[in-house]
Tab-separated table of C-alpha atoms in Angstrom:
chain	number	residue	atom	x	y	z
U	962	GLU	CA	24.268	31.173	-30.906
U	963	LEU	CA	22.718	34.506	-29.488
U	964	LYS	CA	19.651	35.765	-30.624
U	965	VAL	CA	18.061	39.200	-30.273
U	966	GLU	CA	14.351	39.489	-30.652
U	967	GLN	CA	12.140	42.681	-30.532
U	968	ASN	CA	8.759	43.329	-30.317
U	969	PRO	CA	6.710	44.824	-31.759
U	970	LEU	CA	8.410	45.395	-35.221
U	971	PHE	CA	6.178	47.942	-35.955
U	972	LEU	CA	4.249	50.255	-33.705
U	973	SER	CA	1.976	53.424	-34.791
U	974	MET	CA	0.781	55.284	-31.929
U	975	GLN	CA	-1.234	58.558	-30.904
U	976	GLU	CA	0.452	61.480	-29.497
U	977	GLY	CA	0.482	61.441	-25.860
U	978	LYS	CA	-0.041	57.762	-25.632
U	979	ASN	CA	2.377	55.320	-23.526
U	980	TYR	CA	3.867	52.209	-24.863
U	981	THR	CA	6.688	49.863	-24.632
U	982	ILE	CA	8.914	48.099	-26.888
U	983	TYR	CA	10.741	44.621	-25.675
U	984	CYS	CA	13.538	43.079	-26.239
U	985	ASN	CA	14.407	39.560	-25.202
U	986	TYR	CA	17.633	37.785	-25.897
U	987	SER	CA	18.732	34.260	-25.448
U	988	THR	CA	21.976	33.825	-23.757
U	989	THR	CA	23.847	34.999	-20.757
U	990	SER	CA	24.384	38.883	-20.882
U	991	ASP	CA	24.463	42.084	-18.402
U	992	ARG	CA	25.186	44.562	-21.053
U	993	LEU	CA	22.460	45.645	-23.320
U	994	TYR	CA	22.397	48.849	-25.448
U	995	TRP	CA	19.462	51.046	-27.184
U	996	TYR	CA	20.026	52.850	-30.224
U	997	ARG	CA	17.836	54.949	-32.290
U	998	GLN	CA	18.023	55.399	-36.157
U	999	ASP	CA	16.032	58.037	-38.220
U	1000	PRO	CA	15.224	57.412	-42.266
U	1001	GLY	CA	18.621	57.251	-43.978
U	1002	LYS	CA	20.511	58.138	-40.928
U	1003	SER	CA	22.973	56.495	-38.962
U	1004	LEU	CA	22.540	54.868	-35.650
U	1005	GLU	CA	22.860	57.185	-32.455
U	1006	SER	CA	23.317	55.392	-28.881
U	1007	LEU	CA	20.486	55.972	-26.239
U	1008	PHE	CA	21.249	54.104	-23.302
U	1009	VAL	CA	23.866	52.027	-22.199
U	1010	LEU	CA	22.288	49.120	-19.562
U	1011	LEU	CA	25.228	47.211	-17.832
U	1012	SER	CA	23.738	45.257	-14.692
U	1013	ASN	CA	20.625	43.618	-13.646
U	1014	GLY	CA	18.285	46.313	-12.633
U	1015	ALA	CA	19.592	49.189	-14.561
U	1016	VAL	CA	17.283	51.771	-15.522
U	1017	LYS	CA	18.122	54.666	-17.375
U	1018	GLN	CA	15.729	57.744	-18.676
U	1019	GLU	CA	15.983	60.622	-21.216
U	1020	GLY	CA	13.363	62.693	-21.707
U	1021	ARG	CA	10.404	60.621	-22.610
U	1022	LEU	CA	11.939	57.634	-22.592
U	1023	MET	CA	13.049	55.026	-19.963
U	1024	ALA	CA	14.973	52.051	-20.344
U	1025	SER	CA	15.127	49.149	-18.028
U	1026	LEU	CA	17.414	45.513	-17.901
U	1027	ASP	CA	16.143	42.081	-16.386
U	1028	THR	CA	19.260	39.985	-16.816
U	1029	LYS	CA	17.644	37.140	-15.061
U	1030	ALA	CA	14.745	37.389	-17.577
U	1031	ARG	CA	17.066	38.218	-20.142
U	1032	LEU	CA	14.847	41.161	-21.055
U	1033	SER	CA	15.159	44.907	-21.718
U	1034	THR	CA	12.376	47.381	-22.070
U	1035	LEU	CA	12.251	50.728	-23.549
U	1036	HIS	CA	9.197	52.609	-22.263
U	1037	ILE	CA	7.926	55.723	-24.131
U	1038	THR	CA	5.963	57.953	-22.303
U	1039	ALA	CA	3.390	60.511	-23.651
U	1040	ALA	CA	5.043	59.997	-27.186
U	1041	VAL	CA	5.590	63.436	-29.365
U	1042	HIS	CA	6.100	62.856	-33.194
U	1043	ASP	CA	9.699	63.622	-33.118
U	1044	LEU	CA	10.055	60.076	-31.463
U	1045	SER	CA	9.283	58.516	-34.770
U	1046	ALA	CA	12.362	56.555	-35.682
U	1047	THR	CA	13.252	53.010	-35.712
U	1048	TYR	CA	14.775	51.642	-31.970
U	1049	PHE	CA	17.019	48.640	-32.099
U	1050	CYS	CA	18.428	47.181	-28.878
U	1051	ALA	CA	21.900	45.318	-28.899
U	1052	VAL	CA	23.691	42.719	-26.540
U	1053	ASP	CA	27.169	41.788	-25.949
U	1054	ASN	CA	27.558	37.765	-25.210
U	1055	SER	CA	28.943	37.117	-22.137
U	1056	GLY	CA	29.796	33.753	-23.307
U	1057	SER	CA	31.736	34.321	-26.260
U	1058	ALA	CA	33.920	36.509	-28.281
U	1059	ARG	CA	30.517	37.852	-29.982
U	1060	GLN	CA	29.456	41.317	-29.528
U	1061	LEU	CA	27.135	43.926	-30.264
U	1062	THR	CA	24.414	41.346	-31.971
U	1063	PHE	CA	21.286	43.949	-32.846
U	1064	GLY	CA	17.663	42.975	-33.027
U	1065	SER	CA	15.619	43.541	-35.724
U	1066	GLY	CA	14.522	46.781	-34.716
U	1067	THR	CA	11.092	48.315	-33.862
U	1068	GLN	CA	9.909	50.882	-36.241
U	1069	LEU	CA	8.103	53.336	-34.319
U	1070	THR	CA	5.210	55.943	-36.173
U	1071	VAL	CA	3.881	58.459	-33.602
U	1072	LEU	CA	0.687	59.968	-35.131
U	1073	PRO	CA	-0.945	63.527	-34.400
E	1253	ASP	CA	36.587	64.268	-32.213
E	1254	ALA	CA	34.762	64.283	-35.569
E	1255	GLY	CA	33.548	61.041	-34.926
E	1256	VAL	CA	33.812	57.607	-37.078
E	1257	ILE	CA	34.710	58.802	-40.628
E	1258	GLN	CA	33.582	56.333	-43.338
E	1259	SER	CA	34.226	56.743	-47.376
E	1260	PRO	CA	32.879	56.893	-49.534
E	1261	ARG	CA	29.545	58.035	-48.544
E	1262	HIS	CA	27.627	56.358	-51.934
E	1263	GLU	CA	29.284	54.016	-54.316
E	1264	VAL	CA	27.858	52.690	-57.506
E	1265	THR	CA	29.742	49.779	-59.008
E	1266	GLU	CA	29.116	47.391	-61.939
E	1267	MET	CA	29.221	43.431	-60.808
E	1268	GLY	CA	32.490	41.833	-60.807
E	1269	GLN	CA	34.223	45.033	-59.893
E	1270	GLU	CA	36.153	45.294	-56.626
E	1271	VAL	CA	35.117	47.713	-53.846
E	1272	THR	CA	36.817	48.957	-50.988
E	1273	LEU	CA	35.170	50.535	-48.002
E	1274	ARG	CA	37.256	52.788	-45.755
E	1275	CYS	CA	36.946	53.626	-42.005
E	1276	LYS	CA	38.345	55.657	-39.395
E	1277	PRO	CA	37.459	55.141	-35.744
E	1278	ILE	CA	37.383	57.435	-33.001
E	1279	SER	CA	40.812	57.936	-31.831
E	1280	GLY	CA	41.501	55.937	-28.520
E	1281	HIS	CA	38.838	53.380	-29.417
E	1282	ASP	CA	39.908	49.787	-29.671
E	1283	TYR	CA	37.175	48.135	-30.856
E	1284	LEU	CA	36.023	48.473	-34.418
E	1285	PHE	CA	33.005	46.848	-36.097
E	1286	TRP	CA	31.830	46.372	-39.655
E	1287	TYR	CA	27.872	45.650	-40.103
E	1288	ARG	CA	25.749	45.533	-43.138
E	1289	GLN	CA	22.371	46.657	-43.326
E	1290	THR	CA	19.284	45.721	-45.510
E	1291	MET	CA	15.654	45.430	-45.351
E	1292	MET	CA	15.628	41.758	-45.698
E	1293	ARG	CA	18.211	40.802	-43.085
E	1294	GLY	CA	18.581	43.717	-40.737
E	1295	LEU	CA	21.718	44.713	-39.164
E	1296	GLU	CA	24.104	41.979	-39.513
E	1297	LEU	CA	27.429	41.888	-37.633
E	1298	LEU	CA	30.583	40.967	-39.905
E	1299	ILE	CA	33.887	41.122	-38.392
E	1300	TYR	CA	35.039	43.149	-35.469
E	1301	PHE	CA	38.462	44.147	-34.399
E	1302	ASN	CA	40.282	44.581	-31.143
E	1303	ASN	CA	43.576	46.684	-31.057
E	1304	ASN	CA	43.816	46.003	-34.668
E	1305	VAL	CA	43.511	41.969	-34.411
E	1306	PRO	CA	40.497	40.235	-35.794
E	1307	ILE	CA	38.277	38.339	-33.182
E	1308	ASP	CA	35.030	37.267	-34.931
E	1309	ASP	CA	34.840	37.576	-38.521
E	1310	SER	CA	31.922	34.461	-38.314
E	1311	GLY	CA	29.630	37.057	-39.945
E	1312	MET	CA	31.294	37.806	-43.235
E	1313	PRO	CA	29.174	35.972	-45.628
E	1314	GLU	CA	31.679	34.664	-48.062
E	1315	ASP	CA	35.216	34.487	-49.172
E	1316	ARG	CA	34.724	37.527	-51.351
E	1317	PHE	CA	34.782	39.536	-48.392
E	1318	SER	CA	37.775	40.635	-46.351
E	1319	ALA	CA	38.286	43.381	-44.219
E	1320	LYS	CA	41.700	44.631	-42.672
E	1321	MET	CA	42.994	46.817	-39.907
E	1322	PRO	CA	46.404	47.978	-40.528
E	1323	ASN	CA	46.568	50.457	-37.884
E	1324	ALA	CA	44.274	51.831	-35.068
E	1325	SER	CA	43.038	54.775	-37.234
E	1326	PHE	CA	42.490	52.995	-40.416
E	1327	SER	CA	40.167	49.693	-41.486
E	1328	THR	CA	39.202	48.856	-45.146
E	1329	LEU	CA	36.209	46.279	-45.876
E	1330	LYS	CA	36.575	44.810	-49.440
E	1331	ILE	CA	34.560	43.002	-51.982
E	1332	GLN	CA	35.837	41.154	-54.836
E	1333	PRO	CA	34.061	40.688	-56.997
E	1334	SER	CA	30.996	42.446	-55.936
E	1335	GLU	CA	27.305	41.224	-56.774
E	1336	PRO	CA	24.167	42.840	-56.709
E	1337	ARG	CA	23.102	41.119	-53.749
E	1338	ASP	CA	25.859	42.917	-52.063
E	1339	SER	CA	24.026	45.957	-52.429
E	1340	ALA	CA	23.240	47.244	-48.741
E	1341	VAL	CA	24.338	50.061	-46.445
E	1342	TYR	CA	27.708	49.049	-44.494
E	1343	PHE	CA	28.460	50.583	-41.424
E	1344	CYS	CA	31.739	50.976	-39.260
E	1345	ALA	CA	31.621	51.556	-35.775
E	1346	SER	CA	33.912	51.900	-32.844
E	1347	ARG	CA	34.148	51.805	-29.032
E	1348	LYS	CA	36.446	52.178	-26.322
E	1349	GLY	CA	36.537	48.879	-23.994
E	1350	MET	CA	33.597	46.354	-23.508
E	1351	GLY	CA	30.618	47.382	-22.093
E	1352	THR	CA	30.618	50.791	-23.430
E	1353	GLU	CA	28.414	52.315	-26.356
E	1354	ALA	CA	29.733	51.815	-29.750
E	1355	PHE	CA	29.659	54.965	-32.215
E	1356	PHE	CA	28.632	54.731	-35.638
E	1357	GLY	CA	29.725	56.518	-38.984
E	1358	GLN	CA	27.629	57.842	-41.124
E	1359	GLY	CA	27.637	54.646	-43.244
E	1360	THR	CA	28.333	53.613	-47.218
E	1361	ARG	CA	25.465	53.004	-49.407
E	1362	LEU	CA	26.846	50.437	-51.816
E	1363	THR	CA	24.396	49.387	-55.165
E	1364	VAL	CA	25.804	46.992	-57.471
E	1365	VAL	CA	24.410	46.881	-61.008
């Protein structure tokens, strides 16, 4: 069974600081997705990572994928309050029909 | 495109009643997913369809839940009979092919009293 684990689950950080969210998964996959969810809202796609070594950047967020380590990271640079949200990673399981399994999410709060 | 459209946005029903949630995927998308989100269990994949055919329904919690996709532009998730523990936000999502981002609807917040 595919397991997707994120850490930390909760993260409070000061504006201007850097931090990294980690996403580990348990089986073979080369397709990983990052989403953002604001309170009471739907999920919004941030990044699609489709190969080992893939790196995507948008503003203060940068995502990377290491399929050999079964690890993806979401790096936040110089955080601002607007980045406060819950961030999810999701994985397609290459070995089975199982699709888009989500991690537990990381609730990020950026403090002024 | 208007995106993935779900209805209703909110549903309050009494225990034992039948509940039907509806989803219209983005035109041209061949994958459709149903998720349930709760504080305790997070985002759970219930079932997904490819070209209107159910591929993986292993996440459907029990026989009270059923899902159909009669055509490429419509899907339903039905709970009969509903129970208070079914209270959650139910999301529908669609995507075009594997290895692409899925787009989520606004969700249906279900409360069973």
